[in-house]
Tab-separated table of C-alpha atoms in Angstrom:
chain	number	residue	atom	x	y	z
A	992	MET	CA	-2.835	11.494	42.137
A	993	ASP	CA	-1.228	9.251	39.561
A	994	SER	CA	-3.988	7.254	37.828
A	995	LYS	CA	-1.772	4.195	37.412
A	996	ARG	CA	-1.832	3.785	41.227
A	997	ILE	CA	-5.556	2.888	41.159
A	998	ILE	CA	-5.795	-0.816	41.857
A	999	ASN	CA	-6.963	-3.034	39.008
A	1000	GLY	CA	-9.210	-5.857	40.213
A	1001	THR	CA	-7.661	-8.212	37.661
A	1002	PHE	CA	-4.886	-8.838	40.171
A	1003	GLY	CA	-7.246	-10.079	42.883
A	1004	THR	CA	-6.786	-13.608	44.221
A	1005	LEU	CA	-8.756	-15.735	46.678
A	1006	TRP	CA	-7.564	-18.679	48.764
A	1007	VAL	CA	-10.185	-20.954	50.310
A	1008	ASP	CA	-8.847	-23.165	53.093
A	1009	ASN	CA	-5.306	-22.452	51.818
A	1010	GLU	CA	-6.153	-23.525	48.239
A	1011	PRO	CA	-5.886	-20.828	45.527
A	1012	TRP	CA	-9.137	-20.422	43.576
A	1013	LEU	CA	-7.951	-18.859	40.327
A	1014	ASP	CA	-11.403	-19.167	38.752
A	1015	VAL	CA	-12.917	-16.373	40.898
A	1016	GLU	CA	-14.389	-13.559	38.781
A	1017	SER	CA	-15.365	-11.262	41.640
A	1018	PHE	CA	-15.101	-11.198	45.408
A	1019	GLU	CA	-16.543	-8.820	48.002
A	1020	ALA	CA	-16.456	-8.950	51.813
A	1021	ILE	CA	-18.359	-6.363	53.870
A	1022	VAL	CA	-18.440	-5.640	57.602
A	1023	ASN	CA	-21.895	-4.376	58.622
A	1024	ILE	CA	-21.910	-2.451	61.899
A	1025	ASP	CA	-24.964	-2.925	64.141
A	1026	TYR	CA	-26.063	0.168	66.078
A	1027	GLU	CA	-28.733	0.913	68.645
A	1028	ASP	CA	-30.301	4.366	68.712
A	1029	VAL	CA	-29.508	6.371	71.838
A	1030	ASN	CA	-31.377	9.499	72.914
A	1031	MET	CA	-29.825	12.056	75.243
A	1032	ALA	CA	-31.775	14.393	77.512
A	1033	GLY	CA	-31.767	17.954	76.214
A	1034	SER	CA	-30.704	16.996	72.672
A	1035	PRO	CA	-33.016	16.424	69.689
A	1036	ALA	CA	-30.300	14.385	67.925
A	1037	THR	CA	-30.323	10.614	67.744
A	1038	TYR	CA	-26.964	9.132	68.676
A	1039	LYS	CA	-25.660	5.673	67.833
A	1040	LYS	CA	-24.091	3.017	70.065
A	1041	GLN	CA	-22.343	0.110	68.395
A	1042	ILE	CA	-23.800	-3.147	69.692
A	1043	GLY	CA	-22.131	-5.583	67.331
A	1044	TRP	CA	-21.265	-6.358	63.747
A	1045	ASN	CA	-21.710	-9.036	61.119
A	1046	GLY	CA	-19.750	-9.999	58.049
A	1047	THR	CA	-21.311	-10.727	54.677
A	1048	GLY	CA	-19.992	-11.133	51.187
A	1049	SER	CA	-20.331	-12.598	47.751
A	1050	LEU	CA	-18.188	-14.251	45.159
A	1051	THR	CA	-18.669	-15.207	41.539
A	1052	ILE	CA	-16.745	-18.185	40.185
A	1053	LYS	CA	-16.232	-19.276	36.597
A	1054	LYS	CA	-17.757	-22.738	36.287
A	1055	VAL	CA	-14.608	-24.779	35.787
A	1056	TYR	CA	-14.895	-27.098	38.789
A	1057	SER	CA	-17.643	-28.190	41.182
A	1058	ARG	CA	-15.822	-26.411	44.026
A	1059	ILE	CA	-18.792	-25.137	46.021
A	1060	THR	CA	-20.855	-28.304	45.628
A	1061	ALA	CA	-17.866	-30.430	46.630
A	1062	LYS	CA	-17.296	-28.327	49.770
A	1063	LEU	CA	-20.940	-28.188	50.884
A	1064	ALA	CA	-23.077	-31.037	49.525
A	1065	ALA	CA	-22.300	-33.834	51.991
A	1066	GLY	CA	-22.124	-31.645	55.094
A	1067	VAL	CA	-25.367	-29.776	54.414
A	1068	LYS	CA	-27.292	-33.058	54.072
A	1069	THR	CA	-26.054	-34.236	57.483
A	1070	GLY	CA	-26.580	-30.889	59.201
A	1071	GLN	CA	-22.873	-30.134	59.415
A	1072	ALA	CA	-22.262	-27.331	56.930
A	1073	PRO	CA	-18.510	-26.715	56.756
A	1074	ARG	CA	-16.802	-23.573	58.050
A	1075	MET	CA	-14.091	-22.167	55.816
A	1076	LYS	CA	-11.242	-19.681	55.853
A	1077	PHE	CA	-10.896	-17.148	53.029
A	1078	VAL	CA	-7.869	-14.993	52.296
A	1079	GLY	CA	-8.349	-12.338	49.647
A	1080	LYS	CA	-5.431	-10.472	48.100
A	1081	LEU	CA	-5.362	-7.481	45.773
A	1082	ALA	CA	-1.858	-6.802	44.430
A	1083	ASP	CA	-1.672	-4.605	41.318
A	1084	PRO	CA	2.016	-4.144	40.354
A	1085	ASP	CA	1.393	-0.402	39.706
A	1086	ALA	CA	-0.165	0.194	43.140
A	1087	PHE	CA	1.593	1.478	46.261
A	1088	GLY	CA	1.351	-1.989	47.822
A	1089	SER	CA	-1.124	-4.811	48.284
A	1090	GLU	CA	-4.123	-5.578	50.468
A	1091	ARG	CA	-4.687	-8.930	52.093
A	1092	ILE	CA	-7.635	-9.787	54.348
A	1093	ALA	CA	-8.373	-13.074	56.149
A	1094	LEU	CA	-11.972	-14.104	56.851
A	1095	TYR	CA	-12.695	-16.824	59.403
A	1096	ASP	CA	-15.703	-19.011	60.179
A	1097	VAL	CA	-17.049	-18.478	56.651
A	1098	THR	CA	-20.434	-20.074	55.964
A	1099	MET	CA	-22.223	-20.197	52.613
A	1100	ASP	CA	-25.834	-18.989	52.560
A	1101	SER	CA	-26.825	-21.227	49.653
A	1102	PHE	CA	-25.350	-23.046	46.684
A	1103	THR	CA	-26.547	-24.046	43.231
A	1104	ILE	CA	-26.395	-27.762	42.550
A	1105	MET	CA	-26.650	-27.275	38.790
A	1106	LYS	CA	-27.468	-24.559	36.298
A	1107	PHE	CA	-26.884	-24.218	32.578
A	1108	GLU	CA	-27.848	-21.991	29.691
A	1109	GLN	CA	-27.163	-22.688	26.021
A	1110	LYS	CA	-24.288	-20.760	24.400
A	1111	THR	CA	-23.327	-19.162	27.707
A	1112	PRO	CA	-20.082	-19.563	29.644
A	1113	MET	CA	-21.278	-20.539	33.090
A	1114	SER	CA	-20.456	-18.933	36.404
A	1115	GLU	CA	-21.670	-19.501	39.945
A	1116	GLU	CA	-22.673	-16.770	42.391
A	1117	VAL	CA	-22.493	-17.469	46.116
A	1118	SER	CA	-23.284	-15.302	49.127
A	1119	PHE	CA	-21.571	-15.973	52.425
A	1120	ALA	CA	-21.204	-14.791	56.001
A	1121	PHE	CA	-18.209	-14.670	58.335
A	1122	SER	CA	-17.771	-14.066	62.044
A	1123	ASP	CA	-14.153	-12.897	62.258
A	1124	TYR	CA	-11.611	-11.115	60.091
A	1125	ASP	CA	-8.048	-9.813	60.156
A	1126	PRO	CA	-6.478	-7.228	57.873
A	1127	ILE	CA	-3.077	-8.787	57.078
A	1128	ASP	CA	-1.691	-6.164	54.658
A	1129	LEU	CA	-3.076	-2.671	54.024
A	1130	ILE	CA	-1.919	0.026	51.620
């Protein structure tokens, strides 16, 4: 394996509702598979049956704008938290290609209205959930 083919996360990009968020430091989306245990007569093993899945993730944003607060503040107060679309892309020029994944029905679990610490560049961490996804490009 040629080590230069390992993807560098520096080339990751996130679009939220078709707007590029270039201030994202890190992004992670995970599909968690839900299983039910199944026992079979004559076998001591425990088998698994998929019964569903759920999507979770997190992102860290450099505090340049009030992006998350602007998206959520008004809707959360009225009981209408917005649903968003995320598209993440990882495209290192040395890699064999690029990955692009779309997440739909994205909801934020919480958001920080304000936080600061002296002599510290600020960032904002947000966890989210999603209920649908599509791999657009895979390597």
